[in-house]
Amino acid sequence: MERRDLLKMIAAATGLAFVGGEVWAAGPLAKDASGVKTAATKPLFGAGDIMLMDEIAETILPRTNTPGAKDAGCGAQMAVMVQDCYDAKQQALFVAGLAALQAACKQQHQRDFLQLSAAERTALLTQLDKDASARNAAIASNDSTNVSNRKGDASLEPHYFTLLKQLSIFVFFTSKVGATEVLRYVAVPGRYDGALPYKKGDKAWAT
């Protein structure tokens, strides 16, 4: 799967362009006027946060007859992506989102996410996904000509679950496990085959 196609798939699945996508397209994170990187320089996540992200990603992309998010080590890679590729505002939204998700767990179940059953986790994330879709639809419907007048408006920020879902999908399908065991992988460069057999239901290609 081409990275461009993956980004399109993520946008279609979440109703919003991939948050931080411009950074991956442009290269290393920009520096401010003093020459300091705009992202945080100290670690944003501890071992408990990475475990939480692993379980969130696994709930979104569970192991079935193919590997799941935990098999791909998504939590650790998500932490790296947020640390190295998000700007300070996006990092703050992501970190606050993890706290908000835990708060929602305690409000509904009086337990942390890691203590929930698989069914409870799925139900919680399904509701958050619906909330995120509604929020993103409202953002998309805003008149772009008035964006400058609403700069800094918190209502224009994507729902935190959108960041979690987008990053889970991106990290999984760009991992070795996702690309070689879930997608069909052919190393490039390789031989040209203009008449490759295809049958309905075949997996997409990873390149």
Backbone as a ProteinNet text record, in pm:
[ID]
protein_1_A
[PRIMARY]
MERRDLLKMIAAATGLAFVGGEVWAAGPLAKDASGVKTAATKPLFGAGDIMLMDEIAETILPRTNTPGAKDAGCGAQMAVMVQDCYDAKQQALFVAGLAALQAACKQQHQRDFLQLSAAERTALLTQLDKDASARNAAIASNDSTNVSNRKGDASLEPHYFTLLKQLSIFVFFTSKVGATEVLRYVAVPGRYDGALPYKKGDKAWAT
[TERTIARY]
84	0	88	67.1	140.8	103.9	202.9	175	64	60.3	-45	-182.6	-193	-320.4	-356.6	-255.3	-279.8	-334.8	-277.7	-325	-468.5	-500.3	-637.8	-732.9	-689	-771.5	-796.3	-691.1	-704.2	-802.1	-791.4	-882.6	-1026.6	-1047.3	-1181.6	-1236.2	-1148.4	-1191.3	-1221	-1160.6	-1175.7	-1246.2	-1268.6	-1338.4	-1253.7	-1121.8	-1032.4	-896.2	-832.4	-698.8	-605.5	-508.5	-417.2	-346.3	-368.7	-307	-156.6	-78.9	65.6	118.6	29.7	73.3	166.2	145.1	230.5	374.3	391.4	526.1	598.3	529.6	592.8	625.4	541.7	565.9	683	698.9	799.3	936.2	942.4	1070.2	1081.1	1202.7	1223.9	1145.7	1110.7	1031.3	1103.9	1028.3	1087	1137.2	1228.1	1280.2	1224.2	1215.4	1166.4	1279	1253.7	1350.2	1482.1	1478.7	1600.8	1674	1618.4	1682	1645.2	1543.8	1501.5	1385.1	1388.4	1277.4	1148.1	1039.4	911.7	846.5	890	833	904.6	845.1	905.3	1036.1	1134.4	1264.1	1277.3	1194.8	1198.9	1092.7	1112.8	1016.7	874.7	780.4	640.1	568.8	619	545.6	633.6	570.7	636	590.6	638.6	604.1	454.1	389.7	245.4	167.7	213.2	146.8	159.1	277.4	299.4	212.7	200.4	113	-32	-74.3	-209.9	-232	-136.4	-149.6	-151.5	-73.6	-74.4	-214.7	-278.3	-409.9	-519	-506.4	-601.3	-590.2	-466.2	-444.6	-492	-470.9	-514.5	-666.3	-735.1	-881.6	-930	-857.5	-892.2	-856.4	-739	-688.7	-652.5	-754.1	-728.5	-668.9	-602.7	-551.7	-668.3	-673.4	-775	-699.8	-725.8	-643.6	-516.7	-503.2	-381.3	-335.3	-210.1	-159.1	-236.4	-232	-295.8	-193.6	-242.5	-156.7	-45.4	-76	26.2	137.3	102.6	204.6	303.3	254.8	339.6	409.3	384.1	445.7	401.7	272.7	222.5	241.7	222.6	230.6	363.5	472.8	606.2	631.8	587.7	610.9	522.4	401.1	315.3	380.1	443.3	511.8	623.4	697.9	806.7	751.3	643.3	583.5	536.9	466.9	417.6	535	635.2	752.1	828.4	848.9	939.5	871.3	741.8	678.6	562.8	504.8	397.2	455.6	386.6	429.4	377.5	415.9	384.7	234	155.7	11.2	-49.8	-5	-56.3	-14.8	106.2	151.9	64.2	35.2	-46.9	-186.1	-242.3	-375.2	-372.7	-268.4	-257.5	-244.2	-154.1	-131.9	-258.9	-324.9	-450.2	-557.5	-550.7	-647.7	-636.5	-513	-494.9	-555.4	-535.5	-592.3	-744.4	-798.3	-943.8	-1005.5	-935.9	-986.5	-991	-886.5	-884.8	-995.6	-1019.4	-1125.6	-1261.8	-1281.5	-1407.4	-1426.1	-1316.4	-1322.2	-1366.9	-1306.5	-1337.1	-1479.2	-1524.5	-1660.6	-1763.7	-1736.6	-1833.2	-1817.9	-1694.7	-1669.7	-1596	-1555.6	-1478.8	-1348.2	-1295.1	-1169.3	-1090.8	-959.6	-876.3	-903.8	-860.2	-881.8	-820.1	-702.9	-634.4	-709.1	-798.8	-874.4	-1009	-1042.6	-1171.5	-1165	-1279.9	-1288.3	-1279.2	-1256.9	-1247.6	-1376.9	-1490.9	-1619.5	-1637.4	-1595.8	-1607.2	-1515.6	-1396.1	-1304.2	-1363	-1416.4	-1473.2	-1591.2	-1677.5	-1793.9	-1751.2	-1650.6	-1603	-1544	-1456.3	-1392.5	-1492.5	-1592.3	-1696.6	-1771.6	-1803.3	-1872	-1781.4	-1654.9	-1560.7	-1544.4	-1547.8	-1537.2	-1656.7	-1775.1	-1894.8	-1884.8	-1837.1	-1819.3	-1718.3	-1610.2	-1506.7	-1559.8	-1638.7	-1694.8	-1785	-1865.6	-1954.2	-1873	-1769.1	-1683.4	-1613.3	-1560.5	-1487.5	-1578.6	-1702	-1798	-1829	-1839.4	-1865.1	-1747.7	-1625.3	-1507	-1505	-1533.8	-1530.5	-1636.2	-1746.7	-1855.7	-1833.8	-1731	-1702.2	-1659.7	-1698.5	-1662.4	-1515	-1436.3	-1291.6	-1255.5	-1343.1	-1312.3	-1310.5	-1368.1	-1372.2	-1271.6	-1187.3	-1094.2	-1002.5	-955.9	-864.3	-927.5	-1060	-1129.7	-1147.5	-1125.5	-1147.7	-1017	-904.8	-775.4	-767.1	-726.7	-717.4	-847.2	-951.5	-1080.2	-1067.6	-1089.9	-1074.5	-1172.9	-1286	-1386.1	-1336.2	-1227.8	-1172.8	-1066.8	-1029.6	-931.6	-996.7	-925.3	-983.6	-1007.7	-1104.8	-1130.5	-1007.1	-973.1	-850.8	-852.1	-971	-973.5	-933.4	-955.7	-913.4	-763.1	-687.2	-542	-501.6	-566.8	-534.7	-564.6	-679.8	-719.6	-631.1	-606.6	-523.7	-383.9	-325.8	-188.7	-180.4	-281.7	-284.2	-282.9	-367.2	-375.9	-245.8	-194.2	-72.5	44.9	64.9	178.4	166	45.3	27.1	58.5	1.8	17.8	151.7	230.9	367.2	470.1	423.5	513.7	548.2	652.9	690.6	579.4	519.5	411.4	292.1	250.8	135.6	159.9	280.6	310.9	335	388.1	425.8	332.2	257	170.9	22.1	-12	-152.1	-175.1	-87.2	-88.8	-1.2	-12.2	78.4	196.6	315.9	434.8	520.7	562.4	659.8	766.5	891.7	1000.3	1014.2	1042.5	1064.5	1206.1	1289.3	1249.4	1237	1159.4	1139.3	1105.2	1076.9	1047.4	910.5	893.6	764.8	676.4	551.1	453.8	326.6	301.4	185.5	58	63.6	-56	-66.2	-53.9	-57.7	-199.6	-217.6	-353.1	-414	-542.6	-614.5	-748.9	-786.5	-920.3	-985.7	-1114.7	-1188	-1160.5	-1131.6	-1103	-956.1	-868	-725.3	-686.3	-585.3	-537.2	-473.7	-474.9	-403.2	-253.8	-179.3	-34.1	35.4	141.4	228.3	357.4	401	524.5	613.5
-119.2	0	124.9	212.6	337.5	423.2	498.5	583.3	682.8	733.8	827.4	762.5	637.3	566	539.6	511.1	488.6	614.9	730.4	857.1	885.7	852.2	869.7	778.2	654.1	559.2	608	662.5	713	830.4	920.4	1034.6	987.7	886.6	834.2	766	698.5	624.2	714.6	834	921.7	1052.5	1081.9	1204.6	1329.1	1312.4	1427.3	1391.7	1489.8	1467.1	1424	1342.1	1285.5	1396	1400.5	1501.4	1477.1	1581	1566.8	1519.9	1495	1445.7	1540.5	1671.6	1769.4	1760	1716.7	1703.4	1587	1473.5	1357.7	1387.5	1471.5	1505.2	1601.7	1692.6	1797.9	1756.1	1653.1	1610.3	1642	1659.5	1682.8	1802.1	1796	1901.4	2035.3	2140.4	2273.4	2327	2423.1	2487.3	2628.4	2678.3	2813.7	2913.3	3042.7	3147.7	3129.3	3065	3044.6	2917.3	2845.2	2723.4	2600.6	2610.4	2498.9	2427.2	2295	2217.8	2252.1	2258.4	2298.5	2187.7	2064.1	1954.1	1943.4	1868.5	1850.2	1773.8	1811.1	1743.7	1639.2	1645.4	1543.7	1438.6	1316	1208.5	1245.2	1223	1252.8	1136	1014.6	895.8	801.4	742.6	640.5	502.2	400.4	262.7	237.8	297.7	279.7	340.8	456.3	520.7	434.3	377.6	293.7	168	110.5	-5.6	31.6	150.5	196.8	213.9	275.9	295.4	162.5	66.2	-68.3	-129.5	-116.3	-177.3	-101.9	30.1	108	66.4	61.1	22.5	-120.4	-210.3	-348.9	-358.6	-271.8	-270.3	-222.2	-128	-76.4	-177.2	-240.2	-335.7	-466.5	-544.4	-665.1	-779.1	-867.8	-989	-1080.3	-1127.6	-1223.7	-1342	-1369.2	-1469.5	-1405.3	-1275.1	-1201.9	-1127.1	-1083	-1014.2	-885.9	-847.4	-724	-618.1	-506.6	-391.8	-424.3	-504.9	-539.1	-622.9	-705.4	-784.1	-693	-577.3	-482	-383.9	-394.9	-301.7	-159.1	-139.7	-7	97.4	58	155.8	228.3	153.8	214.3	304	259.7	340.3	465.3	454.8	572.3	678.2	632.4	725.7	798.7	726.3	787.8	890	853.8	942.9	1073.2	1062.3	1182.2	1266.3	1200.5	1271	1345	1278.4	1331.3	1404.7	1378.3	1429.6	1526	1526.3	1621	1753.8	1864	1990.5	1997.9	2103.2	2111.8	2108.6	2174.7	2178.6	2040.3	1969.5	1835.2	1739.1	1754.1	1670.4	1691.2	1819.1	1849.5	1789.5	1795.8	1739.5	1587.7	1523	1377.7	1333.7	1398.9	1363.6	1387	1500.7	1528.6	1427	1377.7	1278.8	1147.2	1102.9	980.8	996.5	1115.1	1141.2	1145.3	1205.3	1214.1	1076.3	989.4	853.6	778.8	792.9	728.9	785.5	915.7	978.3	923.1	902.5	845.5	703.4	627.4	490.8	491.8	578.5	582.8	632.1	723.6	774.5	666	586.9	485.2	352.7	316.8	182.1	181.4	299.1	309.6	229.3	213.4	141	205.7	178.1	223.6	138.9	189.3	118.7	-20.6	-33.2	-162.1	-266.5	-221.1	-313.2	-352.1	-292.6	-322.7	-454.3	-516.5	-635.5	-593	-689.7	-659.4	-595.3	-645.2	-590.5	-446.7	-419.5	-284.7	-188	-234	-148.7	-114.4	-215.1	-193.4	-97	-113.7	-25.9	118.3	137	271.6	338	267.6	326.3	348.3	263.6	283.2	413.5	441	565.6	686.2	674.3	783.6	808.9	701.7	715.7	792.1	764.9	837.3	984.8	1010.3	1149	1221.4	1151.4	1211.4	1240.2	1149.2	1168.7	1290.9	1307.7	1424	1553.3	1550.3	1668.2	1702.4	1602.9	1626.2	1673.5	1624.1	1670.1	1818	1858.3	1999.5	2086.6	2035.7	2111	2126.9	2016.9	2019.5	2112.5	2129.3	2212.7	2361.3	2396.6	2537.6	2606.5	2730.8	2809.5	2844.6	2798	2819.6	2967.2	3048.7	3191.5	3260.3	3194.3	3254.5	3192.9	3103.9	3034.9	3133.8	3236.5	3331.7	3403	3418.8	3483.6	3392.3	3262	3165.8	3100.4	3165.8	3110.1	3089.9	2971.2	2940.6	2888.7	2879.5	2829.4	2680	2639.8	2498.2	2409.4	2466.2	2385.9	2339.9	2398.9	2360	2250.8	2217.1	2111.1	1975.4	1882.2	1748.6	1680.5	1591.5	1512.1	1426.8	1412.4	1339.5	1195.6	1134.1	995.8	984.8	1092	1091.2	1071.9	1141	1126.5	984.3	927.3	790.6	690.3	705.6	612.1	626.1	750.5	772.4	716.7	745.1	700.9	549.4	487.4	341.3	277.4	328.6	274.2	296.2	419	452.6	366.8	359.3	283.4	135.4	81.5	-61.4	-96.9	-21.5	-58.7	-17.4	59.4	88.5	5.9	-78.7	-166.8	-288.6	-360.1	-481.3	-585.3	-599.2	-697	-661.7	-535.7	-494.7	-506	-470.1	-469.1	-607.5	-698	-828.5	-942.2	-926.7	-1035.8	-1005.6	-877.9	-840.9	-798.9	-712.6	-679.9	-780.4	-781.8	-862.7	-774.3	-822.2	-739.5	-790.3	-697	-727	-619.1	-660.9	-563.6	-487.2	-359.8	-275	-220.5	-229.1	-269.3	-421.5	-459.9	-600.9	-614.9	-735.1	-754.4	-698.4	-654.2	-603	-719.3	-717	-818.3	-745.2	-734.7	-660.4	-741.8	-868	-952.5	-1034.3	-968.5	-1037.7	-1088.1	-1215.7	-1267.3	-1205.3	-1180.5	-1119.9	-1188.1	-1213.9	-1265	-1177.4	-1163.7	-1077.4	-1116.2	-1015.6	-1040.5	-1046.6	-1041.7	-1042.4	-919.7	-935.2	-824.2	-715.8	-592.8	-484.4	-510.6	-442.3	-461.9	-359.4	-399.5	-307.7	-292.2	-167.7	-144.4	-49.9
0	0	0	-96.3	-100.8	20	71.7	187.4	157.3	34.5	-4.5	6.9	-35.8	-25.7	119.7	203.2	345.1	410.8	377.7	434.9	390.8	265.8	218.1	295	319.2	392.8	535.4	598.7	734.8	739	642	636.3	617.9	532.5	510.4	635.3	709.7	828.8	947.3	949.1	1065.7	1034.5	906.1	870.1	880.5	889.8	904.6	845.8	780	726.4	839	803.8	902	979.6	1110.1	1195.8	1201	1170	1167.5	1033.8	938.4	808.4	736.2	756.7	690.9	741	866.2	922	856.2	840.8	776.6	631.3	568.4	428.8	413.6	511.8	500.5	551.7	636.3	690.1	836.6	888.2	1031.5	1082.1	1208.7	1269.9	1262.5	1229.5	1214.5	1347.8	1340.8	1460.2	1471	1593.9	1611.5	1587.1	1613.5	1582.5	1656.4	1770.9	1848.8	1808.8	1711	1664.6	1743.3	1829.6	1913.5	1847	1848.3	1791.3	1863.3	1786.1	1844.2	1924.7	1907.6	1985.5	2120.2	2210.9	2343	2330.6	2410.4	2406.1	2516.2	2619.7	2723.9	2695	2741.6	2711.8	2754.7	2663.8	2692	2758.3	2735.9	2778.1	2859.9	2961.1	3039.5	2995	3062.8	3027.9	3038.3	3139.1	3155	3040.1	2990.1	2876.5	2751.3	2731.5	2613.1	2620.4	2738.8	2755.7	2725.2	2770.7	2743.6	2593.9	2524.5	2380.1	2306.2	2355	2295.6	2302.9	2418.7	2437.1	2360.1	2350.5	2270.6	2123.7	2074.7	1935.2	1908.8	2005.4	1990	1985.4	2058.2	2054.1	1918.4	1859.2	1727	1618.6	1633.1	1534.4	1605.7	1643.9	1723.6	1641.6	1713.4	1649.4	1615.9	1493	1449.3	1388	1261.1	1192.9	1137.9	1157.8	1123.6	1248.7	1253.9	1372.6	1403.6	1531.4	1574.8	1609.5	1663.6	1692	1792.1	1892.2	1991.5	1929.5	1831.7	1762.8	1690.5	1647.7	1575.5	1668.1	1799.8	1894.4	1871.7	1843	1806.2	1916.5	2041.9	2149.7	2154.3	2145.8	2151.3	2031.3	1914	1794.3	1792.6	1846.6	1857	1945.4	2053.7	2143.5	2070.4	1987.7	1911.1	1812.3	1745	1645.6	1709.4	1820.5	1888.3	1937.4	1993.1	2046.7	1937.7	1823.5	1722.1	1607	1584.3	1463	1486.8	1605.4	1634	1682.6	1652.6	1710.6	1854	1925	2067.7	2093.9	2010.2	2029.1	2009.8	1906.6	1880.1	1990	2039.9	2151.1	2274	2304.8	2421.6	2407.2	2285.4	2260.6	2277.7	2230.4	2239.4	2384.6	2458	2598.7	2680.3	2656.4	2726.4	2689.1	2565.6	2520	2595.2	2622.1	2700.4	2839.4	2899.2	3032	3025.1	2918.5	2903.3	2884.3	2811.5	2791.4	2924.3	3003.9	3135.4	3224.7	3215.4	3295.4	3255	3124.2	3075.9	3128	3133.6	3187.1	3333.3	3411.1	3554	3579	3492.4	3508.3	3477.7	3374	3332.3	3406.3	3437.2	3491.9	3625.7	3673.3	3799	3793	3672.8	3653	3539.5	3535.6	3424.8	3300.8	3185.9	3060.4	3062.9	3121.3	3123.5	3206.8	3292.6	3377.1	3316	3202.6	3139.4	3062.7	3045.9	2961.7	2815.2	2727.4	2584.4	2534.1	2581.6	2539	2587.3	2710.2	2765.2	2690.6	2657.8	2581.7	2445.2	2379.2	2246.5	2252.6	2350.7	2364.7	2390	2475.7	2506.7	2383.3	2311.7	2194.5	2080.8	2071.6	1971	1996.1	2122.8	2156.1	2131.7	2168.4	2143.3	1993.8	1916	1769.8	1715.1	1768.5	1725.5	1764.2	1885.7	1930.5	1841.4	1807.4	1723.3	1583.6	1528.5	1395.2	1391.3	1495	1502	1512.3	1594.4	1610.8	1480	1412.4	1288.5	1176	1175.4	1075.8	1096.7	1223.3	1254.6	1211.6	1232.8	1191.1	1039.4	968.8	823.1	764.3	836.9	785.7	810	890.3	915.4	787.3	772.4	655.5	663.3	567.1	570.5	563.1	509.6	498.7	633.6	735.4	868	964.8	913.7	1001.6	1073.6	1003.1	1064.6	1182.8	1179.4	1289.4	1408.5	1387.8	1494.6	1537.7	1503.8	1538.9	1689.5	1730	1871.9	1930.9	1850.8	1897.6	1924.5	2049.1	2085.9	2011.6	1968.4	1898.4	1762	1712.4	1582.8	1597	1718.6	1738.8	1715.7	1654.1	1634.3	1768.6	1771	1889.9	1919	2045.4	2079.3	2029.7	2022.2	1977.2	1830.3	1754	1614.4	1604.9	1691.1	1689.2	1724.6	1825.7	1867	1755.8	1692.8	1588.3	1465.2	1423.4	1305.8	1324.7	1439.7	1462.9	1476.2	1536.7	1547.4	1408.2	1318.8	1183	1107	1115.2	1041.2	1086.8	1217.4	1270.6	1236.8	1248.1	1222.1	1077.1	983.3	842.6	783.8	858.2	813.3	891.3	981.9	1055.7	970.2	1009	937.1	944.3	1062.4	1079.8	990.7	994.5	915.2	766.4	723.1	580.3	522.4	603.6	549.2	588	698.6	743.6	730.2	715.5	696.4	552	500.8	358.3	284.8	154	73.3	36.2	63.1	45.3	-68.9	-153.7	-257.5	-250.9	-236	-226.2	-357	-347	-463.7	-453.5	-559.5	-694.8	-708.9	-803.7	-833	-980.2	-1024.8	-1166.4	-1201	-1323.6	-1369.3	-1412	-1366.7	-1407.3	-1445.6	-1574.1	-1622.2	-1625.6	-1588.7	-1593.1	-1464.8	-1352.5	-1224.3	-1197	-1166.2	-1140.9	-1016.1	-1020	-907.2	-893.1	-768.3	-743.3	-636.2	-642.8	-553.1	-407.6	-324.7	-184	-151	-254.6	-227.3	-144.5	-60.5	20.8	-68	-16.8	-85.7	-76.6	-162.7	-166.1	-76.3	-11.5	62.5	-16.3	-37.9	-113.3	-37.8
[MASK]
+++++++++++++++++++++++++++++++++++++++++++++++++++++++++++++++++++++++++++++++++++++++++++++++++++++++++++++++++++++++++++++++++++++++++++++++++++++++++++++++++++++++++++++++++++++++++++++++++++++++++++++++

